[in-house]
Short mmCIF file of C-alpha atoms and ligand atoms in Angstrom, two decimals:
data_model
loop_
_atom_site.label_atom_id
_atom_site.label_comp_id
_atom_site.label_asym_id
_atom_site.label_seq_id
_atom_site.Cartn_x
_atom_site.Cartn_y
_atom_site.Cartn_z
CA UNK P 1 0.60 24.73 -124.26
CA UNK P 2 -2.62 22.64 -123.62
CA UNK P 3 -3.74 23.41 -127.64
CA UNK P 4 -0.31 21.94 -128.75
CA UNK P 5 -0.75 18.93 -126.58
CA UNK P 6 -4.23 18.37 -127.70
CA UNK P 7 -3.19 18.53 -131.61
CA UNK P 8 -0.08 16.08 -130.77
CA UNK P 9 -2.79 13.59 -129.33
CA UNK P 10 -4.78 14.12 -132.15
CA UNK P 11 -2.64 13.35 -134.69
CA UNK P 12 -1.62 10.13 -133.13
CA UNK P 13 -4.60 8.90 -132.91
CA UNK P 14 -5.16 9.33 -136.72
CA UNK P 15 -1.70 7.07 -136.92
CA UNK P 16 -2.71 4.64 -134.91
CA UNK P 17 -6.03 4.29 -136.52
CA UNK P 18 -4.22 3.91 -139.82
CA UNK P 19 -1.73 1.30 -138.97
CA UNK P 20 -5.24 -0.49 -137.39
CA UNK P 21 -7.14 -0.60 -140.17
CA UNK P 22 -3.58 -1.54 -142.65
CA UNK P 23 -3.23 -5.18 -140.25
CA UNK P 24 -5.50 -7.25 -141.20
CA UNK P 25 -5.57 -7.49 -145.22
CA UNK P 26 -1.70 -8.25 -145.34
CA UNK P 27 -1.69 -10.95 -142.62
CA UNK P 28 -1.48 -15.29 -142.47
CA UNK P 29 -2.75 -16.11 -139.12
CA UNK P 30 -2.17 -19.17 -137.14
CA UNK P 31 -4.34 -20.52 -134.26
CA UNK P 32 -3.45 -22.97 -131.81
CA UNK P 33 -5.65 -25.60 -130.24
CA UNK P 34 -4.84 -28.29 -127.84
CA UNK P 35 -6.89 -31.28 -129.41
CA UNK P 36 -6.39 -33.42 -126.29
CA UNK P 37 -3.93 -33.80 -123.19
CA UNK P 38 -2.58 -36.31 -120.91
CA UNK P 39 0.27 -36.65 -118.02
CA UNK P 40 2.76 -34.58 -119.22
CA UNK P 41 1.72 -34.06 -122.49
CA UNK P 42 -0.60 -33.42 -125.70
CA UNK P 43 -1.88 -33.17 -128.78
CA UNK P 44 -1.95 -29.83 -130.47
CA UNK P 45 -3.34 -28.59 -133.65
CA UNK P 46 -2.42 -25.25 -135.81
CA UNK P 47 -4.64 -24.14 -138.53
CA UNK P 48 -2.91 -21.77 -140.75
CA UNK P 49 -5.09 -19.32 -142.72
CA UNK P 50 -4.44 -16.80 -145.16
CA UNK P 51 -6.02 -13.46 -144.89
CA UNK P 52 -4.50 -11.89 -147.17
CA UNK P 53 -6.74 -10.73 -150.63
CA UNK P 54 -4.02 -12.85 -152.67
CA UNK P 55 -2.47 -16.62 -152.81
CA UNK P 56 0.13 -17.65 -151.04
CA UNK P 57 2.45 -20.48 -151.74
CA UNK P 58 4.62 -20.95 -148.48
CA UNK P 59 3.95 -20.30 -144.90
CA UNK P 60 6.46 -20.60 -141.70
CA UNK P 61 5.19 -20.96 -138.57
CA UNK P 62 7.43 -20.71 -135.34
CA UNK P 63 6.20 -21.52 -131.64
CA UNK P 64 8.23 -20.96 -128.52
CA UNK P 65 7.60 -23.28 -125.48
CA UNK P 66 8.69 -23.02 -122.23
CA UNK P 67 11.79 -24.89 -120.91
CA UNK P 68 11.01 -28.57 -120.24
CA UNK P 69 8.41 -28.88 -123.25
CA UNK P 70 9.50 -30.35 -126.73
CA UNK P 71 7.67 -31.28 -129.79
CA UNK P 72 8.11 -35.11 -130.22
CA UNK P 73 6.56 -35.46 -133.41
CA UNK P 74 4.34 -33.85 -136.02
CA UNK P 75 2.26 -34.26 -138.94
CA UNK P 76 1.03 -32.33 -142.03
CA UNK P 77 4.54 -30.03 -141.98
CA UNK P 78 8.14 -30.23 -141.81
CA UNK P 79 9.21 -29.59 -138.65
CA UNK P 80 12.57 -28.28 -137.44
CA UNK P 81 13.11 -27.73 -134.23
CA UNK P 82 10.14 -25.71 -133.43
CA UNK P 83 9.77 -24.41 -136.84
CA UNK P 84 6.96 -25.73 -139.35
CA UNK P 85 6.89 -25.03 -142.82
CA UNK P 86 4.54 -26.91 -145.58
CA UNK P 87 4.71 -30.19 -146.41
CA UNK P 88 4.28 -30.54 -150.34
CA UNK P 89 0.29 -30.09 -150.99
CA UNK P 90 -0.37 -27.43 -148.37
CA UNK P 91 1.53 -24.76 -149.14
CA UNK P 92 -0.40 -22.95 -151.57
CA UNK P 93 -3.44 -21.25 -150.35
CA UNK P 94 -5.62 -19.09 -151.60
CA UNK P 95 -7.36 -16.25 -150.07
CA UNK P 96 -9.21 -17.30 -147.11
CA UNK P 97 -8.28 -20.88 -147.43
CA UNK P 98 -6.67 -22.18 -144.35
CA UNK P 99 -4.48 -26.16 -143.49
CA UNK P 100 -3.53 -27.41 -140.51
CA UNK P 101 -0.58 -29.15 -139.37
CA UNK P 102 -0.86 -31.52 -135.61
CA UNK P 103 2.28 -31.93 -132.90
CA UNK P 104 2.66 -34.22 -130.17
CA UNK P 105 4.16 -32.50 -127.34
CA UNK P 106 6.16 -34.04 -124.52
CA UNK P 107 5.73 -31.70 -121.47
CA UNK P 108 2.58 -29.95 -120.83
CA UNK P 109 3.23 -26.33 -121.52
CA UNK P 110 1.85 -24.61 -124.15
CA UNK P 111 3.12 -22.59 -126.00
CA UNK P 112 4.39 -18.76 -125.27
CA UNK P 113 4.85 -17.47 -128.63
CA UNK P 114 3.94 -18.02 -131.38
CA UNK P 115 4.76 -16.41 -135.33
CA UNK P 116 4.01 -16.73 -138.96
CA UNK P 117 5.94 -15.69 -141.52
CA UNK P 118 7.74 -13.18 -139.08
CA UNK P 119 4.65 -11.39 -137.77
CA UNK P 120 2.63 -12.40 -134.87
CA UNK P 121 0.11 -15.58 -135.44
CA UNK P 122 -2.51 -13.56 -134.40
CA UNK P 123 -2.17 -11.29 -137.00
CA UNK P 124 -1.64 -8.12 -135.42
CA UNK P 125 1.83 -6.26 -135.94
CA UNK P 126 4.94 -7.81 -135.75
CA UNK P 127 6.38 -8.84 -132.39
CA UNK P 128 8.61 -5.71 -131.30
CA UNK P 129 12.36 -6.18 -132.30
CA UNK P 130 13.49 -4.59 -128.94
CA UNK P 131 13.28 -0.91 -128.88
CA UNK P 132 16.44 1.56 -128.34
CA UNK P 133 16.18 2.06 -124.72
CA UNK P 134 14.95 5.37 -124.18
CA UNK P 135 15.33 7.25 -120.90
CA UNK P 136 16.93 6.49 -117.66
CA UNK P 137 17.59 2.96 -117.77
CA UNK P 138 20.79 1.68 -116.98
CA UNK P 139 21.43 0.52 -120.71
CA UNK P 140 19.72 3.98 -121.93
CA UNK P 141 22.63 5.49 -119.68
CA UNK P 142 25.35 3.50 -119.97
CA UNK P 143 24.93 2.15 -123.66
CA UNK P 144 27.57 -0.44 -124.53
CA UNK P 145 29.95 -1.44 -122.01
CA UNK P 146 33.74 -1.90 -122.38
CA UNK P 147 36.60 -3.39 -120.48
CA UNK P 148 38.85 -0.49 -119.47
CA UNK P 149 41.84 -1.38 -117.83
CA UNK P 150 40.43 -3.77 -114.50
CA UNK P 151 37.45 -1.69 -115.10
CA UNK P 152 34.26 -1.72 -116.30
CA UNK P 153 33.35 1.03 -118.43
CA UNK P 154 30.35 2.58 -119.72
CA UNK P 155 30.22 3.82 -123.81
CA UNK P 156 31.70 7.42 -122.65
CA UNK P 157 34.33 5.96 -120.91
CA UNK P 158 33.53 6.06 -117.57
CA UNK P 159 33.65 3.42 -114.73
CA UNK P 160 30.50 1.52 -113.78
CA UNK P 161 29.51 -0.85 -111.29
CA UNK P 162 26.66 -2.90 -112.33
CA UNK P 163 24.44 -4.53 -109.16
CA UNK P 164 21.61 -7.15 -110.02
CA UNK P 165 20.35 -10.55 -109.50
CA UNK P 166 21.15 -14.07 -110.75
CA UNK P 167 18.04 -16.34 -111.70
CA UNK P 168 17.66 -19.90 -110.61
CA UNK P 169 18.07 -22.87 -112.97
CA UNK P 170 16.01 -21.74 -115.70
CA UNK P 171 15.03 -25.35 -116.09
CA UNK P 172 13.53 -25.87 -112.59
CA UNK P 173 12.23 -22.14 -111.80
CA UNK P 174 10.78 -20.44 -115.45
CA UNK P 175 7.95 -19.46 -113.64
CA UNK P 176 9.77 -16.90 -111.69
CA UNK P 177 11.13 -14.78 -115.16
CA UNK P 178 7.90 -12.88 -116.36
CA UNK P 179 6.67 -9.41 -116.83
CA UNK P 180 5.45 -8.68 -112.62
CA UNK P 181 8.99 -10.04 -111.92
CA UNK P 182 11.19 -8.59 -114.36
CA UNK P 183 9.39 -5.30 -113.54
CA UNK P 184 9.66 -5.58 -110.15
CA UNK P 185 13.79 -6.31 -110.80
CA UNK P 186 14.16 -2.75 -113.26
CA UNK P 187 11.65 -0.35 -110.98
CA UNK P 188 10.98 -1.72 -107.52
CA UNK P 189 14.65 -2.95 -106.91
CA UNK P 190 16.28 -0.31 -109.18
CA UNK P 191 18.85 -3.37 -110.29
CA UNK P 192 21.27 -3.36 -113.35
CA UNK P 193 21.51 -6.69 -114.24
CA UNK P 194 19.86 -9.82 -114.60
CA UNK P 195 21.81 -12.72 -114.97
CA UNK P 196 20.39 -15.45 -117.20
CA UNK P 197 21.77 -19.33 -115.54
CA UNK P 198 21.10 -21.83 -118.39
CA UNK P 199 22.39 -24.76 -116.58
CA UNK P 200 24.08 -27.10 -118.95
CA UNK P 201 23.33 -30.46 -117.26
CA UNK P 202 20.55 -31.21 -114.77
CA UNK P 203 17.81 -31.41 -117.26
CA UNK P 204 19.40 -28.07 -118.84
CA UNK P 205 20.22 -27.06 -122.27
CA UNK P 206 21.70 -30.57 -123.73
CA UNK P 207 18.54 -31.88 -123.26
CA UNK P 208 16.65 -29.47 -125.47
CA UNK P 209 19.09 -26.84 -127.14
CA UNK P 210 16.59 -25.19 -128.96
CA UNK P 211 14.27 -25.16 -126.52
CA UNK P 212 16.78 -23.14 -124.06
CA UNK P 213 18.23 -21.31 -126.32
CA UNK P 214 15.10 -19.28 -127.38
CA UNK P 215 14.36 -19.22 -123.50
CA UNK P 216 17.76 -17.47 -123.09
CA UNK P 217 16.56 -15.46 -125.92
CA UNK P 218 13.77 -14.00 -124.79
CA UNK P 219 14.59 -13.03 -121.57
CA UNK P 220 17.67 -10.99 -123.44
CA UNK P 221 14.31 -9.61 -124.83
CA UNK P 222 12.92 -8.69 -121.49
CA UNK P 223 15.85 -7.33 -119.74
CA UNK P 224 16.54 -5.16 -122.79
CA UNK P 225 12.87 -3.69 -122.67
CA UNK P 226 13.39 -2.66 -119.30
CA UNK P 227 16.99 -1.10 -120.06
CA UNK P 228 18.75 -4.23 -118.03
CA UNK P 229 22.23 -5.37 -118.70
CA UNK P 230 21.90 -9.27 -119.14
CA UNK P 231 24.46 -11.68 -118.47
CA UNK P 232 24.13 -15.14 -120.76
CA UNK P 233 25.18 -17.60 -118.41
CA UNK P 234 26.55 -20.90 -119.99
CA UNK P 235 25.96 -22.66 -115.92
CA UNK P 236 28.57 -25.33 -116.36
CA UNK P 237 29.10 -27.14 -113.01
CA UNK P 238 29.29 -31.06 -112.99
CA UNK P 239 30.80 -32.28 -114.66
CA UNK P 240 33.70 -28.94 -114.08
CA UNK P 241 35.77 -29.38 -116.73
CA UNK P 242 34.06 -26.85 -119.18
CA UNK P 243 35.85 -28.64 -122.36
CA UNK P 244 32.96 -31.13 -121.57
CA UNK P 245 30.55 -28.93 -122.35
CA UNK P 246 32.85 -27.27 -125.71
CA UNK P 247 30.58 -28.44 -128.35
CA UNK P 248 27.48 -27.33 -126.71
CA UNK P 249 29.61 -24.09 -126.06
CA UNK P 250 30.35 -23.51 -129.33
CA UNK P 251 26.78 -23.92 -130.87
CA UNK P 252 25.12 -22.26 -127.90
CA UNK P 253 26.99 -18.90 -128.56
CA UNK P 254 27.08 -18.99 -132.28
CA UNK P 255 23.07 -18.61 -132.07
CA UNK P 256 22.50 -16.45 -128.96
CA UNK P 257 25.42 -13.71 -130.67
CA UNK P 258 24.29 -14.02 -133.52
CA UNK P 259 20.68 -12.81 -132.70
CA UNK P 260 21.73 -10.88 -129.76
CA UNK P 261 24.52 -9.24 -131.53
CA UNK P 262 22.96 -5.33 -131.86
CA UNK P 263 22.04 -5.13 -128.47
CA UNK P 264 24.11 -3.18 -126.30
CA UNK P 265 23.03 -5.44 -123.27
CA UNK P 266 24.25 -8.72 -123.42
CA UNK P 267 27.40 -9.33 -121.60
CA UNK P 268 28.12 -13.52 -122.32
CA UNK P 269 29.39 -15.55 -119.24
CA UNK P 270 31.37 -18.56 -121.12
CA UNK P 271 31.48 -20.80 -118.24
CA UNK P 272 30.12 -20.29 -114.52
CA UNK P 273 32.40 -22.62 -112.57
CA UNK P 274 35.13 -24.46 -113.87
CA UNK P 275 36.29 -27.33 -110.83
CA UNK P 276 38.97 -30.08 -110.92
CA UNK P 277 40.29 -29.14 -114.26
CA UNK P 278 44.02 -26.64 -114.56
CA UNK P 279 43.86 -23.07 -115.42
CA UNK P 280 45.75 -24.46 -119.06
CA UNK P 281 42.58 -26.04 -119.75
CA UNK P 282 40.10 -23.28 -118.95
CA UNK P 283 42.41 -20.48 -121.18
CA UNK P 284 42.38 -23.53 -123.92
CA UNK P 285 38.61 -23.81 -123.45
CA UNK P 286 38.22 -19.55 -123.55
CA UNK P 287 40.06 -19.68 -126.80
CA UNK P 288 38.10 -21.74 -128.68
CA UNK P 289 35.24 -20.80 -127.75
CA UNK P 290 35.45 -16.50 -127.85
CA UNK P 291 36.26 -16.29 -131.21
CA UNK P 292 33.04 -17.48 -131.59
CA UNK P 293 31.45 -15.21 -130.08
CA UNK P 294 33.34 -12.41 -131.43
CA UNK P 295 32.58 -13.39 -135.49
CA UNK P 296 29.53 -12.24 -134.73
CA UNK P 297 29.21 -9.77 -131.68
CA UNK P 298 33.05 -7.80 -131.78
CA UNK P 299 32.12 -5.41 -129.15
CA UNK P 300 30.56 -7.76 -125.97
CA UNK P 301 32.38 -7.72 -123.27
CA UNK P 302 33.07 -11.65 -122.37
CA UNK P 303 33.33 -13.20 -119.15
CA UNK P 304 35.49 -16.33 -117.86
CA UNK P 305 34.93 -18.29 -115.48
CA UNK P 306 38.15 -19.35 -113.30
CA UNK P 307 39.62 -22.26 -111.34
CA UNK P 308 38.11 -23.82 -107.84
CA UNK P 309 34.57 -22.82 -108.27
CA UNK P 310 35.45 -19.17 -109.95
CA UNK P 311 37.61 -18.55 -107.05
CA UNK P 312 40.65 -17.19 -108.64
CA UNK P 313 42.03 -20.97 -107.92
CA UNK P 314 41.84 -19.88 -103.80
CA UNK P 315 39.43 -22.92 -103.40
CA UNK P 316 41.52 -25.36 -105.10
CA UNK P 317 44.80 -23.99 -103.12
CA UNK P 318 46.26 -21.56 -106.03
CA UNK P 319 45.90 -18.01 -106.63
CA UNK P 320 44.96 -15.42 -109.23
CA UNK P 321 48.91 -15.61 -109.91
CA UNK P 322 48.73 -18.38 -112.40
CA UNK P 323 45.58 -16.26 -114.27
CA UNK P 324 48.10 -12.97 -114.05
CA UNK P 325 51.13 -14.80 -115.68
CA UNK P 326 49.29 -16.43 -118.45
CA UNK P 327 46.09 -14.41 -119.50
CA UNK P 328 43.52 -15.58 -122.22
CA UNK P 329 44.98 -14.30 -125.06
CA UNK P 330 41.81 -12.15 -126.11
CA UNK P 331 40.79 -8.51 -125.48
CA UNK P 332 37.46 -6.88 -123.50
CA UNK P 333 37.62 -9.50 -121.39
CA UNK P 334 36.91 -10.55 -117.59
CA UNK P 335 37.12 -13.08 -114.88
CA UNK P 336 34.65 -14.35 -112.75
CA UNK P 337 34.87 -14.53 -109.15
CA UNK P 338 32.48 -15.88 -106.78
CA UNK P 339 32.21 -16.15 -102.89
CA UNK P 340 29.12 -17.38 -100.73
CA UNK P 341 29.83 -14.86 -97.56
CA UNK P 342 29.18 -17.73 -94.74
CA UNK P 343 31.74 -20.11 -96.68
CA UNK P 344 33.93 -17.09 -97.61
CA UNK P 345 35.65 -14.62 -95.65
CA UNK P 346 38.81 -12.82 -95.13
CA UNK P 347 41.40 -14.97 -96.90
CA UNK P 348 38.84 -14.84 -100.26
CA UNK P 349 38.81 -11.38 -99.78
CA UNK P 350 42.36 -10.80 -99.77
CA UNK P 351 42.68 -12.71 -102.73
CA UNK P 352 40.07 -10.41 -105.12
CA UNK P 353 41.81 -7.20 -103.19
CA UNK P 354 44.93 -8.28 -104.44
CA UNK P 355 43.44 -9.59 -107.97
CA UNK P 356 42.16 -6.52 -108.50
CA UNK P 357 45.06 -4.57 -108.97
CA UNK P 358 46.05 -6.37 -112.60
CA UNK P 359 42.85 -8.47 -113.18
CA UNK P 360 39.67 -7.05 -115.06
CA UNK P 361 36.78 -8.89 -112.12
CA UNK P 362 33.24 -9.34 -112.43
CA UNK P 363 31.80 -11.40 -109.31
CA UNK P 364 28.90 -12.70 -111.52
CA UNK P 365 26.96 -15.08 -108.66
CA UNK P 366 27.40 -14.53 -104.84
CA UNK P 367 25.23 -15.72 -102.39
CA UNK P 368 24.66 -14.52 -98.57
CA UNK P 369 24.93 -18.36 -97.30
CA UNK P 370 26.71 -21.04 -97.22
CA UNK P 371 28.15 -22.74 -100.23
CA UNK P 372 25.77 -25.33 -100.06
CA UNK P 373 22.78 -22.26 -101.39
CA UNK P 374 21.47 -22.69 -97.70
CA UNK P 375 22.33 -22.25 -94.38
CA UNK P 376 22.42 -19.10 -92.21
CA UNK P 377 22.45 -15.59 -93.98
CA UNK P 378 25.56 -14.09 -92.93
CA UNK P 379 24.46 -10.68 -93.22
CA UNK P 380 27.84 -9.43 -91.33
CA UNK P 381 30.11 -11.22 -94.13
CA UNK P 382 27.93 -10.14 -96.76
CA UNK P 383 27.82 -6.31 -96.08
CA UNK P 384 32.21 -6.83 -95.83
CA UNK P 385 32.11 -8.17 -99.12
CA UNK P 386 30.15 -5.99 -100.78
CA UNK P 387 31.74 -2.67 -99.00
CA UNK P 388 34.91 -4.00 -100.46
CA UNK P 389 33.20 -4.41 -103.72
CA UNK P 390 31.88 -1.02 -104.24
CA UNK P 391 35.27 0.19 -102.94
CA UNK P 392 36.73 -1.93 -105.91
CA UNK P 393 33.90 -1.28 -108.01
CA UNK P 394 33.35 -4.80 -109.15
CA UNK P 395 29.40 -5.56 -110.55
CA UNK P 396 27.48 -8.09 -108.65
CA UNK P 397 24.97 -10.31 -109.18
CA UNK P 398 22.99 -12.48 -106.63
CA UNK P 399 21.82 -16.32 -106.51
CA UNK P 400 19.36 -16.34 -106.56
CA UNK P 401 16.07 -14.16 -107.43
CA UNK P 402 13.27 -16.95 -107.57
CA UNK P 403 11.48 -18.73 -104.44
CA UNK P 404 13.46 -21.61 -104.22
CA UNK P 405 12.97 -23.17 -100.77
CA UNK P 406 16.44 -22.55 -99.82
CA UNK P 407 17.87 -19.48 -98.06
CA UNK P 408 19.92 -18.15 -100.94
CA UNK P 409 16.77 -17.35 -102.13
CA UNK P 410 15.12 -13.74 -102.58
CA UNK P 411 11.42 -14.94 -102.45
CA UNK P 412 9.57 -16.96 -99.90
CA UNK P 413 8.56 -20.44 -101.31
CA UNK P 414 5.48 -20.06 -103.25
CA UNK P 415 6.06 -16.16 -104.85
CA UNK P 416 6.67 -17.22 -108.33
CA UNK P 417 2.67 -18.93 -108.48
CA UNK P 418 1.23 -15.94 -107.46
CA UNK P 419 1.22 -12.20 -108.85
CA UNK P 420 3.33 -10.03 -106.56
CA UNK P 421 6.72 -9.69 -106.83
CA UNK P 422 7.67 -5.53 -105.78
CA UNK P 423 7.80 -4.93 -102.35
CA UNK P 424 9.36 -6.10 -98.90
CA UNK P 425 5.70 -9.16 -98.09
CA UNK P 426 7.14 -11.46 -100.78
CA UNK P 427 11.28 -11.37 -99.46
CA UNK P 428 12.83 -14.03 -98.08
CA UNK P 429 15.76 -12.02 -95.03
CA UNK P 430 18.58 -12.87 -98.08
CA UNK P 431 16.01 -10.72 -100.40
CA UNK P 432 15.13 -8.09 -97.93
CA UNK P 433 18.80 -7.43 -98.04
CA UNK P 434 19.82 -7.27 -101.63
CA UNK P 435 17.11 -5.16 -102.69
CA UNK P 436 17.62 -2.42 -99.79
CA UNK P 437 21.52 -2.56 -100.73
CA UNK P 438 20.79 -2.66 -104.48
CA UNK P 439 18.10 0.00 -104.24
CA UNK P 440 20.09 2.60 -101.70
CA UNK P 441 22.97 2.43 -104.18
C1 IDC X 1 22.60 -24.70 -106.49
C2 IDC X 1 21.17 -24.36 -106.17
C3 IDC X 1 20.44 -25.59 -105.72
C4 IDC X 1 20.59 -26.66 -106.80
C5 IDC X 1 22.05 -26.89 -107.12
C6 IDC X 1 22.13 -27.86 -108.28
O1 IDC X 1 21.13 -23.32 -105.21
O2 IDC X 1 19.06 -25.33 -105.55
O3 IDC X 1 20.04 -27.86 -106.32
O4 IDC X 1 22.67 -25.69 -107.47
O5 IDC X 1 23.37 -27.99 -108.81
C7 IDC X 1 27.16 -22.50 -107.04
C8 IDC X 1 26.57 -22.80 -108.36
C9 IDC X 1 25.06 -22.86 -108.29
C10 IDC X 1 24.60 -23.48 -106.98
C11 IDC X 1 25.05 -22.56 -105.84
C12 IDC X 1 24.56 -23.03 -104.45
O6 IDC X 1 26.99 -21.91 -109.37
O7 IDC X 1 24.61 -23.60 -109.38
O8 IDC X 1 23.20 -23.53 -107.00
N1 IDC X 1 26.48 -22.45 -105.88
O9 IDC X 1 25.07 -24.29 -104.16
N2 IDC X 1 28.44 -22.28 -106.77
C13 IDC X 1 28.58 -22.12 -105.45
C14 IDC X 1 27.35 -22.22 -104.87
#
């Protein structure tokens, strides 16, 4: 036994020496330099140089910055977006020969990825397209999901109940959504889910679409590495009416399905909470916009947001009735529902009991509090709701894992600038609760 495992070892470590030694002569690298900085923004510089033994005539480089940063202008390529390709003398280099192209950047981060020509700018092998999920995951387990009947089913058929965690605004709270966290989410919770709130307003996507979009992106990235379902979260609030938001709608989920579309993990949420607009006009909205998503991702199970606040209509005095006699006209499909336990109680809960029996429910964002995010935790209402959840076995996902400084909150103020995320030291009482529920399940 111990000789076989000893030749296995060796042998990899002949591979890996191999694919070592193979980088470097086929690679363009690109290295980024901040040439000065001010209040909220700077001056960057990428030389681009070709390592390679032979000319090249083209180059493409791509750089991801966090939300809140943009590139306001540049010089010495053509920039789209955050893409830069030559402008018309400094394409063609020959071996060793290297150009450079400048940015201004409005916001101060830098940025968090960065590729050439596909590969990774510094020239070592090409960023990871996400792995199968291998193991005991929940997505190496349950593979894709379908709607089956009011159910949520995993790829053999059976009912699941996924349990996870909502994030904050990703424009106010990125610094929560990295590697300690999201590792602390898939092993030290033991959650299913992370849902992915890209608010559309409030400084959110329509004020940098591409920016947010590869944001979304790459946390689809990072939940699927750890074998997490993700939930895209199109966080429509004010204004309610989601039609509002259609044309952003309709561009936002062309790109993320089209990228996103072999992964078994990406459940899309179309709209979070429709207010002061008919049930007519949400189906009408839901119409338009999952065909869209369906050209390119058939298979995804899609989510809809419903009337009142994703109450079923209970918060703007109708029922689930009016959802019951005239469905979206689309298949592999749910409804949202949402409830903050202090604000919410029995007459809610009747509602989704009653829902339940004909309606297909995901309760995508709940929150132990008030309404408001803050308030009391109403531990009492919460464990109600969620007993009757399991007993309906309806997914979950909380608002809000980040340290906002508002109860809803999993993590005290202040978690997200440090390093620890696993563990009860960093949980807010709303945390401490989730993660022993979510965990014990
Ligand atoms: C709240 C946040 C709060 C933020 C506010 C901005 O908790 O920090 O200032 O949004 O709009 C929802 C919404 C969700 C709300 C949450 C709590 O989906 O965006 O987050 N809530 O108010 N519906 C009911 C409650």
């Amino acid at each position: 036994m111990r000789k076989l495992i000893l030749a296995g070892a060796a042998l990899l470590a002949a591979a890996a020496t191999v694919l070592v030694a193979a980088q470097p002569a086929s690679a363009a690298t690109a290295a980024f330099t901040v040439v000065s900085s001010w209040n909220n923004g700077y001056q960057g510089q990428v030389a681009v140089t070709n390592n390679t033994s032979s000319t090249i005539t083209t180059w493409r480089v791509e750089l991801t910055f966090p939300a809140g940063t943009t590139v306001a202008q540049s010089w010495n390529a053509t920039q789209s977006g955050t893409v830069f390709t030559p402008v018309s003398w400094n394409g063609t280099l020959a071996p060793g020969a290297s150009a450079s192209f400048g940015f201004i950047a409005n916001g101060s981060g830098r940025p968090t990825a960065c590729t050439i020509n596909g590969a990774s700018c510094d020239g070592s092998a090409p960023p990871p397209t996400t792995p199968p999920p291998t193991g005991s995951t929940p997505v190496a387990i349950n593979g894709q999901l379908r709607v089956c009947g009011v159910h949520l089913c995993n790829s053999s058929g059976q009912t699941i109940q996924l349990k996870g965690m909502s994030t904050h605004g990703l424009q106010w709270f990125a610094d929560c959504y990295n590697d300690a966290s999201l590792d602390a989410l898939a092993t030290d919770w033991q959650a299913d889910l992370l849902r992915i709130s890209m608010y559309v307003q409030e400084q959110g996507y329509e004020t940098n679409p591409s920016g947010f979009t590869s944001r979304v992106n790459s946390l689809v990235d990072e939940a699927a590495e750890r074998g997490l379902y993700a939930i895209v979260d199109f966080h429509t609030l004010t204004p309610g009416d989601p039609n509002y938001n259609l044309a952003n709608a309709k561009t936002f989920f062309a790109n993320v399905s089209a990228r996103n579309a072999a992964k078994p993990n990406v459940i899309y949420e179309i709209t979070n909470e429709p207010n002061g607009v008919s049930w007519a006009g949400i189906k009408s909205y839901a119409e338009q916009v999952i065909p869209v998503i369906r050209a390119n991702d058939p298979d995804a199970v899609i989510i809809v947001g419903t009337r009142g606040w994703s109450s079923l209509g209970v918060s703007d005095g109708s029922t689930s009735s009016e959802i019951v006699a005239n469905p979206v006209n689309a298949s592999n499909i749910m409804y949202a529902f949402h409830f903050y336990a202090a604000s919410h109680k029995d007459n809610y809960r009747a509602e989704v009991q009653r829902a339940a029996a004909s309606l297909p429910l995901f309760v995508t964002e709940f929150g132990t509090v008030t309404y408001t995010g803050g308030g009391a935790v109403d531990l009492a209402s919460t464990g109600t709701w969620l007993d009757l959840l399991d007993r309906l076995q309806i997914s979950y996902a909380n608002w809000t894992y980040s340290d906002a400084d508002e109860s809803s909150a999993a993590f005290k103020p202040g978690t997200c600038g440090g390093p620890t995320y696993a563990g009860t030291g960093v949980l807010t009482e709303s945390g401490t609760y989730l993660r022993n529920r979510i965990r014990n399940s």
